[in-house]
XYZ file of C-alpha atoms in Angstrom:
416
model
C -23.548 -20.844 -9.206
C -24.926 -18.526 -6.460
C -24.695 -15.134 -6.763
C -24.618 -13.761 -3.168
C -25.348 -10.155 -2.048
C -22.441 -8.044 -1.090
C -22.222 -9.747 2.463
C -22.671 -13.111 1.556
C -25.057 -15.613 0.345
C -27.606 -16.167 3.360
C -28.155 -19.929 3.733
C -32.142 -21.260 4.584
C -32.565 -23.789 6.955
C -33.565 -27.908 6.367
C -35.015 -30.368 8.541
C -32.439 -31.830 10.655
C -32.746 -28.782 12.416
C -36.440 -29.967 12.987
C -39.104 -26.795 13.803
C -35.955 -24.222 15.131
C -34.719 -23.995 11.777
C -37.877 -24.644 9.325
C -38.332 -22.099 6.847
C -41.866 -21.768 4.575
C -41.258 -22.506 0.764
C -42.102 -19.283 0.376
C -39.622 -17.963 2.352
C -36.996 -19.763 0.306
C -37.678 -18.334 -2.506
C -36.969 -14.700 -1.501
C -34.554 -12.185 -2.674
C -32.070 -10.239 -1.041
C -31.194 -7.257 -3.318
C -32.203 -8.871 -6.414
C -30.204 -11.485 -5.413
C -30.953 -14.945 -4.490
C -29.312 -16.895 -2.066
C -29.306 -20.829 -2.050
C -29.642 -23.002 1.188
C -26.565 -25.193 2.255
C -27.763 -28.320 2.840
C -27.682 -30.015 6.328
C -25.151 -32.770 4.964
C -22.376 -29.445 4.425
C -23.186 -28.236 7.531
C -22.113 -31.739 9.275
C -18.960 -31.601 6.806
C -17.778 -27.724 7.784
C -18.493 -28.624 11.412
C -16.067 -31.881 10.989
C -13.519 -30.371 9.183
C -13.083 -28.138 11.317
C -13.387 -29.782 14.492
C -15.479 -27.402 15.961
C -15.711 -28.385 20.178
C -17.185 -26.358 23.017
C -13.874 -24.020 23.789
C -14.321 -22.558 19.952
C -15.874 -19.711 19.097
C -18.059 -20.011 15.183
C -18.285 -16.728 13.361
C -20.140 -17.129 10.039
C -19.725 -13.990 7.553
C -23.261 -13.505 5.705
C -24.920 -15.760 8.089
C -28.393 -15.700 6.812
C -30.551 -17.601 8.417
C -28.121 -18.497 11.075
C -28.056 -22.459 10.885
C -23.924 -22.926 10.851
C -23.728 -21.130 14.214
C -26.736 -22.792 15.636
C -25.650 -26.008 14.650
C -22.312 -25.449 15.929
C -23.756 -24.284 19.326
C -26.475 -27.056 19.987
C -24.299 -30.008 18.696
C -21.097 -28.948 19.382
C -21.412 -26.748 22.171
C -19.616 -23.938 20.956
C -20.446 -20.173 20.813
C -21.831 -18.792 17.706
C -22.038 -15.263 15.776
C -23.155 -14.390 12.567
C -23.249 -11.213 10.633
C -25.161 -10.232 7.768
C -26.886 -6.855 5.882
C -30.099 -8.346 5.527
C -31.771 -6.953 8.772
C -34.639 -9.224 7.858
C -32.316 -12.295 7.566
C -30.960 -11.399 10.990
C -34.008 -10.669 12.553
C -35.194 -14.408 11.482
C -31.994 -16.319 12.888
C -32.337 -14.788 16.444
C -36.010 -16.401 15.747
C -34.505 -19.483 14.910
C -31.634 -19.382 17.543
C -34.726 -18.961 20.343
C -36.813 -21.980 18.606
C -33.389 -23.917 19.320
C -32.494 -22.993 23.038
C -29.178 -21.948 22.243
C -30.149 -18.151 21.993
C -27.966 -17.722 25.257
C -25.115 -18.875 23.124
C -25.461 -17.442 19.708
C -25.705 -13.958 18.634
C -26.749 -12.317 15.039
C -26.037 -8.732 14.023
C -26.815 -6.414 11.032
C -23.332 -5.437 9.531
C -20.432 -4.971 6.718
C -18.052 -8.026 7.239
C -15.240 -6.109 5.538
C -15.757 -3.905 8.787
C -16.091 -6.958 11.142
C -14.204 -7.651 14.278
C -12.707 -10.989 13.668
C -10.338 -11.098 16.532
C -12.776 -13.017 18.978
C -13.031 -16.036 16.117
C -11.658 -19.147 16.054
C -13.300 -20.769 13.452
C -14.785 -18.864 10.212
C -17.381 -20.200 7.861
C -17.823 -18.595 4.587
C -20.680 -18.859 1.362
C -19.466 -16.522 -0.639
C -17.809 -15.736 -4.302
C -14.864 -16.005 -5.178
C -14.194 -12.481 -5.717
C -15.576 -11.710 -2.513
C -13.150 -14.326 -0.462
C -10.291 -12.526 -2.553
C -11.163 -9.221 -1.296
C -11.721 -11.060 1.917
C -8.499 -13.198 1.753
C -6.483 -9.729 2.960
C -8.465 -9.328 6.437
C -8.611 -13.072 7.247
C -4.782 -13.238 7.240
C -4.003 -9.914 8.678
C -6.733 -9.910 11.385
C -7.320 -13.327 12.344
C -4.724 -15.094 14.851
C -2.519 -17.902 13.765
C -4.386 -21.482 13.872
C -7.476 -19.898 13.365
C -9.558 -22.271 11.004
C -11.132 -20.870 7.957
C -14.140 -22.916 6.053
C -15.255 -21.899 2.784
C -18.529 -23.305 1.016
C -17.785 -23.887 -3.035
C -15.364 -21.102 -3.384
C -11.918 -21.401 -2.918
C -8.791 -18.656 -2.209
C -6.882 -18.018 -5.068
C -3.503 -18.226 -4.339
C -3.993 -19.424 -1.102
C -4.196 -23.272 -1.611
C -6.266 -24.521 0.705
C -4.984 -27.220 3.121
C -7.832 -29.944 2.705
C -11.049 -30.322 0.265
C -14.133 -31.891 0.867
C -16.673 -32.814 -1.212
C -20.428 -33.568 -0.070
C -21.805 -36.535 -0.642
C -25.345 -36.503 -0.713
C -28.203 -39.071 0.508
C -29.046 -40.624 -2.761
C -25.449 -40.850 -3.868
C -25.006 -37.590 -5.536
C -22.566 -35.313 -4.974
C -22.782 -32.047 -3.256
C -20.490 -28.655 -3.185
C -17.158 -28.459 -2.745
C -15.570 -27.219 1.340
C -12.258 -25.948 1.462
C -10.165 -25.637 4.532
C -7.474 -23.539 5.377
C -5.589 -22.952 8.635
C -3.888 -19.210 9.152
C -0.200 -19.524 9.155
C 2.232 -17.601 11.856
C 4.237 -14.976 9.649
C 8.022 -16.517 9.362
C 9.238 -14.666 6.944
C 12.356 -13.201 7.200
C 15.773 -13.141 8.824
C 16.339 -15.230 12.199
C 19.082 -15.488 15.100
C 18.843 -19.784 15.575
C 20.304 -20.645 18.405
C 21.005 -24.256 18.692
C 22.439 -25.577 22.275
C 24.476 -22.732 22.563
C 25.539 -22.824 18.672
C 24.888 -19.495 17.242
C 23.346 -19.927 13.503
C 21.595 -17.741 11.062
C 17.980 -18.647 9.730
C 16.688 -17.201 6.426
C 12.967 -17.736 5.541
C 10.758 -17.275 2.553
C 7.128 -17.796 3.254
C 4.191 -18.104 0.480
C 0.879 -18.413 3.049
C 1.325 -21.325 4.900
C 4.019 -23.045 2.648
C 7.863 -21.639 3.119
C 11.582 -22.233 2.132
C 14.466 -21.746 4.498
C 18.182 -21.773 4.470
C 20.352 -22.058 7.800
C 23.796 -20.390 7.833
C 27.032 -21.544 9.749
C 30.514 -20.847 9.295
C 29.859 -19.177 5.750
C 28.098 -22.022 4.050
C 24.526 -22.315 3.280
C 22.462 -25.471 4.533
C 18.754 -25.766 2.715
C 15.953 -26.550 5.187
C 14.251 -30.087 4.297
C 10.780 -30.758 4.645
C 9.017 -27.593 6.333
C 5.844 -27.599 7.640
C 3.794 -24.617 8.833
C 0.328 -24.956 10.269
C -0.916 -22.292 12.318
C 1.646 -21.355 14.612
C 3.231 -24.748 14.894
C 6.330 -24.882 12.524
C 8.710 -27.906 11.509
C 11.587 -28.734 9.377
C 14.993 -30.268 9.090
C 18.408 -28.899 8.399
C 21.684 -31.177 8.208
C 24.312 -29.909 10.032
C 27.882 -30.453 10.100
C 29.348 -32.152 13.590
C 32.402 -32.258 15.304
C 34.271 -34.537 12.667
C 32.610 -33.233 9.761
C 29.809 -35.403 8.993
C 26.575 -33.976 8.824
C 23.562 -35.368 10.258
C 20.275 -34.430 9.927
C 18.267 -32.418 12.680
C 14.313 -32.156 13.118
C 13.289 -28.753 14.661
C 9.707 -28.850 15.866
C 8.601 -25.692 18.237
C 5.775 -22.776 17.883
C 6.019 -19.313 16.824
C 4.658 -16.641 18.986
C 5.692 -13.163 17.850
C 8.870 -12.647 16.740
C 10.434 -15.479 18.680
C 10.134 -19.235 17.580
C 11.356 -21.884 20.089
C 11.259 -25.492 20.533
C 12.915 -29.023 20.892
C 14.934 -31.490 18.556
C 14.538 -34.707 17.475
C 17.934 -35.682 19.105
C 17.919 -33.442 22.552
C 17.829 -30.544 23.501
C 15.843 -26.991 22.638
C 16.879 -24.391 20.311
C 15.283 -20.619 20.240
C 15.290 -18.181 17.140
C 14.383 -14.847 17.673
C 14.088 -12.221 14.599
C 16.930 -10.049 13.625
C 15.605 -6.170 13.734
C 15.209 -5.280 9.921
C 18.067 -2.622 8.752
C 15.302 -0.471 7.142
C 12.600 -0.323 10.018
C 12.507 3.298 11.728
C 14.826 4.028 14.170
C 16.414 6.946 15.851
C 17.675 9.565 13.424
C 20.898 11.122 13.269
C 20.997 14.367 14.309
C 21.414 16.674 11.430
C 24.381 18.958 10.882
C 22.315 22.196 10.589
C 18.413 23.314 10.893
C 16.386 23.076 7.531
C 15.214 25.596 6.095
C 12.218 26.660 6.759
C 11.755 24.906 9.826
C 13.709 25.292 12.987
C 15.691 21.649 14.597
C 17.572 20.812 17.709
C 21.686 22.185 17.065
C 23.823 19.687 16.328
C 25.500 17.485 19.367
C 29.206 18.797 18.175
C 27.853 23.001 18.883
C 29.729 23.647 22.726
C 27.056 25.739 25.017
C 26.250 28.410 25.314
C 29.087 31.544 26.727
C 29.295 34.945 26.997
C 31.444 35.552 23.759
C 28.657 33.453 22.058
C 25.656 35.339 23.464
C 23.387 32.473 21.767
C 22.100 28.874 23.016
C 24.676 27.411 21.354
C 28.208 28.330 19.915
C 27.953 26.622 16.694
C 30.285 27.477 13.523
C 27.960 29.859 10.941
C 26.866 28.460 8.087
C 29.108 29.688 4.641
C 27.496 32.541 2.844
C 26.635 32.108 -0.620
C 28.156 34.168 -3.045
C 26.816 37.458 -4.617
C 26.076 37.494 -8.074
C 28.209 39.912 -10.177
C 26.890 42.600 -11.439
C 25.686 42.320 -15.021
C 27.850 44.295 -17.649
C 24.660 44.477 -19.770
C 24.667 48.488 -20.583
C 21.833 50.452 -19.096
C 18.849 51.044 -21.508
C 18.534 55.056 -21.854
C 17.275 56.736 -24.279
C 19.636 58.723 -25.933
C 18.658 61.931 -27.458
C 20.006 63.090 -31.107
C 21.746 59.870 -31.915
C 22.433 59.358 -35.327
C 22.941 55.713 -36.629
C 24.797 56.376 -40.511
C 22.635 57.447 -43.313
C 20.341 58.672 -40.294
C 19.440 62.286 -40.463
C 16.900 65.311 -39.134
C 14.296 65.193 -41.740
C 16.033 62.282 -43.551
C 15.002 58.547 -43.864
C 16.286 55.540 -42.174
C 15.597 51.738 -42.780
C 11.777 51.210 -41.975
C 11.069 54.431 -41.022
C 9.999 57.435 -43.606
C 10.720 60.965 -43.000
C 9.426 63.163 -40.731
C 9.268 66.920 -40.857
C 11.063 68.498 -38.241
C 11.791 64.923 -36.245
C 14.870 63.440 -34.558
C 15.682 59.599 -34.052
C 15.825 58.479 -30.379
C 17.565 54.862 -30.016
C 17.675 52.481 -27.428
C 20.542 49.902 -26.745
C 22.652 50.893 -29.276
C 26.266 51.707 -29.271
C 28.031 53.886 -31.309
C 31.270 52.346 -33.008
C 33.726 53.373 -35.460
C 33.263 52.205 -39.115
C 34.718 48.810 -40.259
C 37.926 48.797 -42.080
C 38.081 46.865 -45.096
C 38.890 43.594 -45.108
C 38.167 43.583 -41.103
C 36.581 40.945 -39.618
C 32.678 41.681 -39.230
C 31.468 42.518 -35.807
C 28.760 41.317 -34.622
C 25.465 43.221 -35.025
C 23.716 45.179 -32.155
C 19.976 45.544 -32.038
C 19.004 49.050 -31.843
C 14.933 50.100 -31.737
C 14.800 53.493 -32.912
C 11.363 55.520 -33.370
C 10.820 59.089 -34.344
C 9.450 61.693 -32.239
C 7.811 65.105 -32.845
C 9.531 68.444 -30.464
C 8.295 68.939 -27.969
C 8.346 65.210 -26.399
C 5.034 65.396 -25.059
C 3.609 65.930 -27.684
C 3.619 62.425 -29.665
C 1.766 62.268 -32.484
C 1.149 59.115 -35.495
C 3.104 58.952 -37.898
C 1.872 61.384 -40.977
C 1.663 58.019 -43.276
C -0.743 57.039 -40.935
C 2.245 54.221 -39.390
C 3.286 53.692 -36.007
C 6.423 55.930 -35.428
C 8.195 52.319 -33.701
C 10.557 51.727 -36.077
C 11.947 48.220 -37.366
C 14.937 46.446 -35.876
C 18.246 46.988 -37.282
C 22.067 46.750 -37.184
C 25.169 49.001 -36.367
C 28.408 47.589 -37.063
């Protein structure tokens, strides 16, 4: 296991490399972070370079490079151009050392950086030593930023879900064996909805794509036709689909072609080309309708239908006015006055009423309440109507507490 710092496990350099690459024990042994990084041997360098057929017209970028061996290798046996990107700035500064020792510094280059922040456009070929949490986080950026056929090389740590499409596994000098590589290619995107055209024959793809692995079904004159044994690697795609002929047999057909874009084309097994281009998805942006009347709060073009402008209109545009909304009616609640020398029964000057004690020389003032004529018997009870009455001592301005030392508010009560 080999715990690598945030940007990858740095990898020290072996003898095959002879002097460019020769490290001090001492210098193996360091830390980076409080974390140390193991050396791939020279025998999984030779694999990653093999498996992924790394010539002169590819370009190696190695994420948490280290001491910079997989793109020097790749440069002075194979010819190709090398990067390599790490946070160590002492680990950087000691592959352009090693990249000079080898002659190939005209061909190599080594920089001090995040590779979740890395431009990985340029690459066609990645090598990776790092966890597997780290290639999941990764996983993301390699399939959204790198092009399709782009080959991807991880050390010992695999993908998840993304199965890789070959493994490797080092054998060693004395017949031991070594780490684990994993190769993956980075599949076209497929997925979707298609127009198939097939010599003129107008036909309806349907794809469902899983990383490089997919299902399709062809449509033709309502009847579904399951795609046999697809293939997707890079941007090359293949598969076969039996379709019905003239007399009603069905034969089967082998597409082969490349996808560039969103347009796949190529040739059958039996003659002839055929072309699929991707139907425009329903729910992508588009132009709006106009709307039948601005928003509110925000002002918007009128509506197509308004005519122009005219004198009767005396606006930009003539359109219909918007309905009016209509007014509330007023409440029939009864205005809250105070009403001066009313009497609820059993209330009098000087006399006592339910919750409140007598006051010399006082008066009841109530508010909301109604006066209404006594129940008959045997009437139907009405319902009750608050009243909040309170005392007050002439004159009015002159309120005072009440003399039992209560508040003059009096309780809540009911007049039928």
């Amino acid at each position: 296991m080999r715990p690598p710092p945030r940007n990858g496990c740095a990898r020290l350099v072996a003898a095959p490399l002879a002097l460019a690459l020769a490290l001090p024990a001492a210098a193996q042994q360091r830390r980076v972070a409080d974390v140390p990084y193991v050396p791939t041997p020279m025998e999984a360098v030779e694999v990653i370079l093999d498996l992924a057929a790394v010539t002169s017209a590819d370009v190696v970028l190695d994420l948490g490079s280290g001491d910079g061996r997989i793109p020097i290798a790749a440069a002075l046996r194979r010819g190709a151009r090398g990067m390599g990107i790490d946070i160590d700035p002492a680990l950087v500064r000691l592959a352009e050392e090693n990249a000079r020792a080898a002659g190939v510094a005209d061909r190599v280059r080594f920089v001090r950086g995040d590779l979740f922040q890395a431009d990985l456009r340029p690459a066609t070929v990645v090598t990776l030593y790092l966890l597997s949490s780290l290639n999941l986080r990764l996983r993301p950026l390699l399939l959204e930023r790198l092009r399709p056929g782009t080959r991807v090389v991880s050390n010992s740590f695999g993908m998840g879900e993304w199965r890789p499409d070959s493994v490797v596994v080092v054998e060693r000098p004395g017949g031991d064996f070594g780490p684990r590589i994993y190769f993956w290619v980075v599949p076209a995107r497929v997925a979707g909805a298609w127009e198939l055209d097939v010599a003129g024959r107008p036909l309806a793809l349907e794809v469902r794509q899983s990383f490089q692995r997919f299902e399709a079904t062809v449509r033709a004159g309502g009847k579904a036709y399951p795609v046999e044994d697809p293939v997707l690697r890079g941007d090359s795609i293949a598969f076969t689909v039996r379709l019905p002929e003239g007399g009603g047999a069905s034969a089967p057909r082998r597409f082969a072609g490349r996808v560039a874009g969103g347009a796949m084309s190529g040739t059958l097994d039996s003659g002839g080309a055929w072309l699929a281009r991707r139907r425009p998805d329903p729910g992508a942006a588009g132009p709006r309708r106009p709307q039948r009347g601005p928003r509110r709060g925000r002002s918007s073009a009128p509506p197509p239908r308004c005519a122009p402008a005219s004198a009767a209109c005396g606006t930009r545009w003539c359109c219909p006015a918007p309905p009016r909304r209509a007014k509330r009616p007023p409440s029939r609640t009864p205005a809250r006055t105070p009403r001066e020398g009313f009497r609820p029964e059993g209330a009098r000057p000087g006399g006592s009423l339910p919750g409140l004690d007598s006051v010399a020389n006082g008066s009841i003032v109530c508010y909301g309440a109604e006066a209404r004529p006594r129940r008959q018997p045997g009437a139907r009870p009405k319902s009750a109507v608050p009243a909040f009455c309170f005392s007050r001592i002439h004159p009015p301005e002159n309120d005072l507490p009440h003399p039992n030392g209560r508040s003059n508010l009096s309780s809540t009560f009911s007049i039928d």
